[in-house]
Every structure is written in structure tokens, then in C-alpha cells.
Tab-separated table of C-alpha atoms and ligand atoms in Angstrom:
chain	number	residue	atom	x	y	z
A	12	MET	CA	-6.566	-218.017	-16.627
A	13	THR	CA	-6.077	-215.983	-13.445
A	14	ALA	CA	-7.930	-213.011	-12.536
A	15	THR	CA	-6.437	-209.485	-12.191
A	16	THR	CA	-6.958	-208.703	-8.498
A	17	ILE	CA	-6.792	-205.336	-6.943
A	18	CYS	CA	-7.750	-204.154	-3.342
A	19	LEU	CA	-8.907	-200.764	-2.657
A	20	ILE	CA	-7.215	-199.487	0.429
A	21	ASN	CA	-6.814	-196.405	2.691
A	22	GLN	CA	-7.487	-196.207	6.205
A	23	LYS	CA	-9.204	-192.801	5.707
A	24	GLY	CA	-12.973	-193.247	5.891
A	25	GLY	CA	-15.340	-192.030	3.330
A	26	CYS	CA	-12.466	-191.191	0.740
A	27	GLY	CA	-14.609	-193.410	-2.101
A	28	LYS	CA	-13.303	-196.984	-1.714
A	29	SER	CA	-16.579	-198.293	-2.081
A	30	SER	CA	-17.986	-196.231	-4.594
A	31	ILE	CA	-15.198	-196.573	-6.725
A	32	CYS	CA	-15.313	-200.625	-6.387
A	33	PHE	CA	-19.135	-200.176	-7.355
A	34	HIS	CA	-18.646	-197.929	-10.376
A	35	LEU	CA	-15.673	-199.634	-11.666
A	36	ALA	CA	-17.432	-203.025	-11.470
A	37	GLY	CA	-19.895	-201.341	-13.841
A	38	ALA	CA	-17.442	-200.224	-16.246
A	39	PHE	CA	-15.206	-203.234	-16.498
A	40	ALA	CA	-18.612	-205.322	-16.983
A	41	GLN	CA	-19.791	-203.121	-19.703
A	42	THR	CA	-16.636	-204.085	-21.581
A	43	GLY	CA	-17.197	-207.492	-21.382
A	44	LEU	CA	-15.046	-208.513	-18.324
A	45	HIS	CA	-16.526	-210.807	-15.673
A	46	VAL	CA	-15.941	-208.907	-12.391
A	47	LEU	CA	-16.140	-210.216	-8.831
A	48	LEU	CA	-16.446	-207.896	-6.009
A	49	ILE	CA	-15.161	-208.996	-2.350
A	50	ASP	CA	-16.784	-206.841	0.254
A	51	SER	CA	-14.112	-207.113	2.807
A	52	ASP	CA	-15.450	-204.289	4.855
A	53	PRO	CA	-17.886	-205.363	8.047
A	54	GLN	CA	-19.450	-202.181	7.235
A	55	GLY	CA	-21.124	-203.773	3.849
A	56	SER	CA	-21.531	-200.516	2.081
A	57	LEU	CA	-20.461	-201.862	-1.305
A	58	SER	CA	-23.031	-205.303	-0.774
A	59	GLN	CA	-25.654	-202.439	0.121
A	60	GLY	CA	-25.161	-200.617	-2.890
A	61	PHE	CA	-26.630	-203.643	-4.968
A	62	PHE	CA	-29.039	-205.271	-2.549
A	63	GLY	CA	-29.936	-202.594	0.351
A	64	SER	CA	-29.084	-202.559	3.927
A	65	GLU	CA	-32.138	-204.426	5.274
A	66	PHE	CA	-31.404	-207.786	2.815
A	67	VAL	CA	-27.552	-207.522	3.475
A	68	GLU	CA	-27.728	-207.232	7.366
A	69	ALA	CA	-29.756	-210.447	7.180
A	70	LEU	CA	-27.391	-212.485	5.349
A	71	PRO	CA	-26.259	-215.257	7.563
A	72	PRO	CA	-22.426	-215.351	7.824
A	73	GLU	CA	-22.333	-218.505	5.861
A	74	LEU	CA	-23.242	-216.499	2.857
A	75	THR	CA	-20.726	-213.608	3.379
A	76	VAL	CA	-17.108	-212.761	3.574
A	77	ALA	CA	-17.155	-214.045	7.140
A	78	ALA	CA	-17.395	-217.580	6.028
A	79	LEU	CA	-14.076	-216.925	4.097
A	80	LEU	CA	-12.249	-215.424	7.059
A	81	ALA	CA	-13.690	-217.454	10.060
A	82	PRO	CA	-11.352	-219.952	11.271
A	83	GLU	CA	-14.358	-222.450	11.504
A	84	LYS	CA	-14.735	-221.539	7.579
A	85	ALA	CA	-13.811	-225.188	6.486
A	86	GLY	CA	-17.642	-226.497	6.624
A	87	PHE	CA	-19.233	-223.541	4.819
A	88	GLY	CA	-18.684	-224.449	1.468
A	89	GLU	CA	-16.922	-221.392	0.102
A	90	ARG	CA	-18.182	-220.847	-3.301
A	91	ARG	CA	-21.834	-220.188	-1.592
A	92	VAL	CA	-20.329	-216.926	-0.754
A	93	ILE	CA	-20.287	-215.807	-4.552
A	94	GLN	CA	-23.945	-213.994	-5.250
A	95	ARG	CA	-24.983	-213.047	-8.488
A	96	THR	CA	-25.957	-209.307	-8.764
A	97	GLN	CA	-28.725	-207.899	-11.089
A	98	PHE	CA	-26.145	-207.171	-13.533
A	99	ASP	CA	-24.516	-209.456	-16.067
A	100	GLY	CA	-20.922	-209.846	-15.575
A	101	ILE	CA	-20.975	-208.635	-11.913
A	102	ALA	CA	-20.876	-211.119	-8.864
A	103	ILE	CA	-20.386	-210.136	-5.463
A	104	CYS	CA	-19.220	-211.962	-1.895
A	105	PRO	CA	-21.203	-209.777	0.236
A	106	ALA	CA	-20.439	-208.670	3.887
A	107	ASN	CA	-22.303	-207.644	6.914
A	108	SER	CA	-21.571	-207.265	10.605
A	109	HIS	CA	-20.808	-210.653	10.848
A	110	SER	CA	-17.259	-210.030	9.895
A	111	ALA	CA	-16.927	-207.257	12.440
A	112	ARG	CA	-15.412	-209.818	14.996
A	113	LEU	CA	-12.884	-211.109	12.620
A	114	ASN	CA	-11.429	-207.672	11.697
A	115	THR	CA	-9.052	-207.884	14.495
A	116	PRO	CA	-5.712	-205.377	14.866
A	117	ALA	CA	-2.354	-207.227	14.719
A	118	PRO	CA	-3.594	-209.491	11.599
A	119	GLU	CA	0.382	-210.387	11.234
A	120	THR	CA	-0.052	-212.681	13.912
A	121	THR	CA	-2.544	-214.789	12.952
A	122	GLY	CA	-0.592	-217.543	11.237
A	123	LEU	CA	-2.050	-219.299	8.194
A	124	ALA	CA	-5.296	-217.412	8.483
A	125	GLN	CA	-3.640	-214.340	6.894
A	126	PHE	CA	-3.819	-216.690	3.643
A	127	ALA	CA	-7.586	-217.450	3.911
A	128	LEU	CA	-8.744	-214.900	1.205
A	129	ARG	CA	-5.881	-215.553	-1.065
A	130	GLU	CA	-6.520	-219.432	-1.217
A	131	PHE	CA	-10.384	-218.434	-2.013
A	132	VAL	CA	-9.009	-216.059	-4.907
A	133	ASP	CA	-6.535	-218.294	-5.888
A	134	ASP	CA	-8.924	-221.065	-6.757
A	135	LEU	CA	-11.369	-218.837	-8.851
A	136	THR	CA	-11.186	-219.417	-12.511
A	137	ALA	CA	-14.418	-217.682	-13.821
A	138	PHE	CA	-13.488	-214.044	-13.290
A	139	ASP	CA	-11.180	-211.662	-15.336
A	140	VAL	CA	-11.232	-208.934	-12.659
A	141	ILE	CA	-11.377	-209.072	-8.816
A	142	LEU	CA	-11.789	-205.885	-6.858
A	143	VAL	CA	-11.658	-205.899	-2.978
A	144	ASP	CA	-13.237	-203.160	-1.076
A	145	CYS	CA	-11.574	-202.599	2.281
A	146	PRO	CA	-12.643	-200.797	5.393
A	147	PRO	CA	-11.214	-197.668	6.804
A	148	ASN	CA	-8.336	-199.167	8.951
A	149	LEU	CA	-5.567	-201.523	8.052
A	150	TYR	CA	-6.854	-204.500	10.523
A	151	ARG	CA	-7.223	-208.113	9.173
A	152	CYS	CA	-9.866	-207.444	6.558
A	153	THR	CA	-7.243	-205.271	4.879
A	154	TRP	CA	-4.572	-207.267	5.737
A	155	SER	CA	-6.080	-210.147	3.990
A	156	ALA	CA	-6.730	-208.494	0.923
A	157	MET	CA	-3.415	-207.098	0.565
A	158	VAL	CA	-1.956	-210.771	0.967
A	159	ALA	CA	-4.347	-212.034	-1.680
A	160	CYS	CA	-4.164	-209.201	-4.352
A	161	ASP	CA	-1.641	-208.535	-6.828
A	162	TRP	CA	-2.380	-204.876	-6.921
A	163	CYS	CA	-3.482	-202.366	-4.438
A	164	LEU	CA	-5.113	-198.903	-5.383
A	165	VAL	CA	-5.187	-196.056	-2.935
A	166	PRO	CA	-8.011	-193.613	-3.167
A	167	VAL	CA	-6.900	-190.276	-1.796
A	168	PRO	CA	-9.393	-186.892	-1.287
A	169	PRO	CA	-7.431	-183.856	-2.122
A	170	GLU	CA	-8.158	-182.445	0.981
A	171	ASP	CA	-5.677	-183.234	3.776
A	172	PHE	CA	-2.110	-181.880	3.164
A	173	GLY	CA	-0.665	-184.064	5.802
A	174	THR	CA	0.808	-187.230	4.089
A	175	GLN	CA	0.818	-189.016	7.141
A	176	GLY	CA	-1.825	-191.258	6.759
A	177	LEU	CA	-0.487	-192.425	3.323
A	178	ARG	CA	2.776	-193.516	4.976
A	179	VAL	CA	1.284	-195.563	7.134
A	180	VAL	CA	-0.653	-197.185	4.125
A	181	HIS	CA	2.350	-197.562	2.251
A	182	GLN	CA	4.180	-199.150	5.389
A	183	ALA	CA	1.313	-201.616	5.518
A	184	ILE	CA	1.809	-202.340	1.505
A	185	GLU	CA	5.595	-202.955	2.595
A	186	GLN	CA	4.706	-205.323	5.174
A	187	ALA	CA	2.156	-207.358	3.322
A	188	ARG	CA	4.733	-207.675	0.688
A	189	ARG	CA	6.575	-209.963	3.175
A	190	LEU	CA	3.947	-212.505	2.632
A	191	ASN	CA	2.794	-211.575	-1.134
A	192	PRO	CA	5.941	-210.488	-2.800
A	193	GLY	CA	3.819	-210.066	-6.009
A	194	LEU	CA	1.676	-207.075	-4.448
A	195	GLN	CA	2.144	-203.951	-6.422
A	196	CYS	CA	1.099	-200.435	-6.167
A	197	LEU	CA	-1.409	-199.603	-8.951
A	198	GLY	CA	-1.229	-195.877	-7.509
A	199	HIS	CA	-3.363	-193.232	-5.896
A	200	VAL	CA	-6.457	-192.166	-7.683
A	201	VAL	CA	-7.595	-188.583	-6.518
A	202	THR	CA	-11.130	-188.611	-5.657
A	203	ARG	CA	-14.090	-186.205	-4.572
A	204	SER	CA	-12.163	-183.549	-5.730
A	205	ASP	CA	-13.581	-180.303	-6.762
A	206	SER	CA	-11.438	-178.542	-9.145
A	207	ARG	CA	-12.733	-175.050	-8.478
A	208	LEU	CA	-11.436	-175.373	-5.041
A	209	LEU	CA	-7.576	-174.143	-4.803
A	210	VAL	CA	-7.161	-176.380	-1.839
A	211	HIS	CA	-8.237	-179.231	-3.971
A	212	ARG	CA	-5.858	-178.336	-6.678
A	213	ALA	CA	-2.887	-177.718	-4.581
A	214	TYR	CA	-3.227	-180.834	-2.750
A	215	GLU	CA	-3.223	-182.689	-6.077
A	216	GLN	CA	-0.340	-181.242	-7.394
A	217	ARG	CA	1.640	-181.794	-3.940
A	218	LEU	CA	0.616	-185.400	-4.292
A	219	ARG	CA	2.229	-185.248	-8.025
A	220	GLU	CA	5.285	-183.990	-6.804
A	221	LEU	CA	5.317	-186.574	-3.734
A	222	TYR	CA	4.293	-189.688	-5.494
A	223	GLY	CA	5.046	-188.854	-9.163
A	224	GLN	CA	3.594	-191.154	-11.860
A	225	SER	CA	2.125	-193.361	-9.022
A	226	VAL	CA	-0.664	-190.873	-9.122
A	227	LEU	CA	-3.074	-191.880	-11.694
A	228	GLU	CA	-3.931	-189.332	-14.249
A	229	THR	CA	-7.867	-189.746	-14.097
A	230	VAL	CA	-9.248	-187.834	-11.461
A	231	ILE	CA	-12.489	-188.550	-9.881
A	232	PRO	CA	-14.383	-185.433	-8.993
A	233	GLU	CA	-17.303	-184.913	-6.471
A	234	PHE	CA	-20.299	-185.506	-9.082
A	235	SER	CA	-23.721	-186.157	-7.499
A	236	ALA	CA	-24.404	-188.817	-10.559
A	237	PHE	CA	-22.246	-191.017	-8.859
A	238	LYS	CA	-24.378	-190.712	-5.297
A	239	VAL	CA	-27.621	-190.691	-7.664
A	240	ALA	CA	-26.493	-193.842	-9.601
A	241	LEU	CA	-25.558	-195.660	-6.146
A	242	ALA	CA	-28.928	-194.641	-4.669
A	243	CYS	CA	-30.724	-196.514	-7.497
A	244	ARG	CA	-28.632	-199.598	-7.068
A	245	GLN	CA	-26.613	-199.020	-10.347
A	246	PRO	CA	-23.390	-198.745	-11.499
A	247	VAL	CA	-23.142	-194.984	-13.055
A	248	SER	CA	-22.130	-196.498	-16.473
A	249	ILE	CA	-25.478	-198.147	-16.478
A	250	HIS	CA	-27.429	-195.805	-14.867
A	251	ALA	CA	-26.277	-192.637	-16.862
A	252	PRO	CA	-23.867	-194.058	-19.462
A	253	ARG	CA	-23.341	-190.627	-21.004
A	254	SER	CA	-22.575	-188.672	-17.738
A	255	ALA	CA	-19.296	-187.202	-17.225
A	256	ALA	CA	-19.030	-189.401	-14.174
A	257	ALA	CA	-19.503	-192.563	-16.409
A	258	VAL	CA	-17.110	-191.128	-18.882
A	259	LEU	CA	-14.342	-190.688	-16.116
A	260	THR	CA	-14.969	-193.980	-14.545
A	261	LYS	CA	-14.493	-195.603	-17.964
A	262	GLN	CA	-11.486	-193.762	-18.117
A	263	LEU	CA	-10.066	-194.847	-15.073
A	264	SER	CA	-10.958	-198.462	-15.876
A	265	ARG	CA	-9.030	-198.378	-19.065
A	266	GLU	CA	-5.882	-196.385	-17.492
A	267	ILE	CA	-5.989	-199.360	-14.827
A	268	LEU	CA	-5.812	-201.956	-17.386
A	269	ASP	CA	-3.265	-200.276	-19.564
A	270	HIS	CA	-1.177	-199.810	-16.318
A	271	ILE	CA	-1.385	-203.484	-15.536
A	272	ALA	CA	-1.071	-204.724	-19.105
A	273	MET	CA	2.550	-202.512	-19.568
A	274	SER	CA	3.632	-203.771	-16.160
A	275	ASN	CA	3.074	-207.418	-17.124
A	276	LYS	CA	4.537	-206.765	-20.535
A	277	ARG	CA	7.886	-205.354	-18.660
A	278	THR	CA	8.004	-208.383	-16.500
A	279	HIS	CA	7.719	-210.678	-19.443
A	280	VAL	CA	10.468	-208.606	-21.294
A	281	ALA	CA	12.842	-208.530	-18.267
B	16	ATP	N1	-16.831	-189.222	-6.691
B	16	ATP	C1	-17.708	-188.812	-5.305
B	16	ATP	N2	-18.803	-188.025	-5.842
B	16	ATP	C2	-19.758	-187.937	-5.397
B	16	ATP	N3	-20.027	-188.813	-3.982
B	16	ATP	C3	-19.318	-189.371	-3.880
B	16	ATP	C4	-17.946	-189.771	-4.386
B	16	ATP	N4	-17.324	-190.896	-3.919
B	16	ATP	C5	-17.873	-191.070	-2.729
B	16	ATP	N5	-19.065	-190.483	-2.759
B	16	ATP	C6	-20.050	-190.593	-1.590
B	16	ATP	O1	-19.418	-190.315	-0.595
B	16	ATP	C7	-19.773	-191.180	0.391
B	16	ATP	C8	-18.760	-192.043	0.922
B	16	ATP	O2	-17.908	-192.695	0.050
B	16	ATP	P1	-17.391	-194.215	0.164
B	16	ATP	O3	-18.469	-195.285	1.133
B	16	ATP	O4	-17.305	-194.831	-1.513
B	16	ATP	O5	-16.297	-194.102	0.951
B	16	ATP	P2	-15.091	-195.219	1.620
B	16	ATP	O6	-13.885	-194.758	1.265
B	16	ATP	O7	-15.715	-196.673	1.139
B	16	ATP	O8	-15.787	-194.926	2.971
B	16	ATP	P3	-15.287	-196.130	4.118
B	16	ATP	O9	-14.000	-195.809	4.695
B	16	ATP	O10	-16.168	-195.647	5.497
B	16	ATP	O11	-15.644	-197.671	3.934
B	16	ATP	C9	-20.895	-192.062	-0.034
B	16	ATP	O12	-22.163	-191.753	-0.034
B	16	ATP	C10	-20.511	-192.084	-1.277
B	16	ATP	O13	-21.674	-192.134	-2.430
B	17	MG	MG1	-16.395	-198.242	2.111
């Protein structure tokens, strides 16, 4: 059976893409799913969440995502890129600065290289869910992820009233569909929200007016539990299973799986 593949994209930095990947992986794994994380961001934040920055930066390119994206990847033996983590059910293809040179603008001009990640993902059978964490731009690392995945999820912090940034993200999704017609938008997830702030409540409402049902019901608040768990190198559902942060992450994981199951059912009926 092929895995459900989801990339987390937004060119806005710091909106919680890596944090959601990290903590969602824990929630999925706790329900017995086998999760592969692909760190498609040369910043390597997601990888550092598991292994620390020193270890991750010292990884040679052949053990990182750079081996999947590099034109000379053929000799590397792609499966070596998949590393175990300290948690059952969570594996990761880590990234570090070796992939920075590969994250070029105008990725649509790179020919067959656009499918490099797709080929890798299509060959994997050992995972139920694959989450791809993307950098805060729409260059090659994000493009390859959109070409490789069935779904994209857009984390949005409720702060910027302008929808300009999101429009560009949606244009990129449309463009990626030319190569990957199966790419669907799972939706927007409001992140880092503080419901005490009027501006946050107002932005969330505006987002729901603009994007309707494609804004997920689950909202991820700004909770220190997410940061503390990350600092302890544990997804929050493992570090603080009874915390509100863990409960909401679980709720998000269920909403995502329900959404995908419903969509698959509709496709079947049609
Ligand atoms: N819901 C949250 N509550 C508290 N802290 C959060 C939350 N989401 C993210 N953070 C923290 O905010 C910082 C930025 O988050 P994160 O790295 O996930 O953003 P990002 O979108 O991946 O950034 P980039 O675009 O640079 O990759 C991190 O320190 C992270 O731990
Ligand atoms: Mg990130």
C-alpha cells in the first residue's frame, strides 16, 4: 500500500511548519502508524528537533536529503538517507546545509530533476504517512515536495491581514498540478494563535470567510508545551501526553486523516 503523502508549505517563515511536522509525527506514531519525515528544508530544523544541530550539520550529503535532490544522486544508494529516530514508528530523511545549493529558484526549468523526490517516495512501501517539511520559500525544495505529494497543508499564523502571501502559495500549488495533477490542498491550519488577542480572532475569522471549509477546524495555539517538548527532543504527545498541546495535535492528526479518508471515499464513489 502506498503512503499518504503530505507536504507542509508556506513561504512565510516561522509559521510553524517544522513544529507541526515534528509534533504530528508523534501523534500519528502513537496511533500505530509508521511515519516518515522528509526534511526538505536546508535549515534542517526538523532534523535538529530529533538529533540536535551539531549532529545534523556533521552529516555527510549522502546521508541527507541532498542525496535525493542532487543530479549526481545515482551513486548514493537512496535508502541510506532514511534514518531511524529514537521513537518507534518515526523515521526521517534529514537535511542540513548540503541541500542549500540545490534549493534553486525557477525549479520548473530543471527537467526530470523535478521528479527526484517523487521517484523516491513512490518506491517506499514501509510507511503509512510521509510528511515533508519545506523551507520558507517556493524554490526547488518546496517544488519537489509538491510534485512528490498527494496533499499539501498550509500553516498560517493569524497575524497578517494581507492574503498576498497565500495567493502566491496557491499559484504555486496550481503550477505544481501541471506535473502532479493528483496534488490536493488539505487546507490551511491556523497556527501560533492566541485567542485572547482580538487581532488573532479577527484574522482567523477573515481566513474562514475567504477560504471556507479549507481552513481546518483545529487551531494550533501558541503553547509553550510545543517549545519545551521540542527542546527535550520529543514530540509533545510523548513528552506531555495530557497537555492541551498534545490533545490538539491529536485532534489535528484525526482531522487530517478523516479529511483524507472522506476525500478518498468521494473519489471512489465518483
Ligand atoms: N504553536 C506553537 N506554540 C509555541 N511555539 C511554536 C509553535 N509553533 C512553532 N513554534 C516555535 O516557533 C519557532 C518557529 O517555528 P517553526 O520552526 O516550526 O516554523 P517554520 O514555519 O518551520 O519556520 P521556517 O519557515 O523558518 O522553516 C520554533 O521555535 C517553534 O518551536
Ligand atoms: Mg521550518
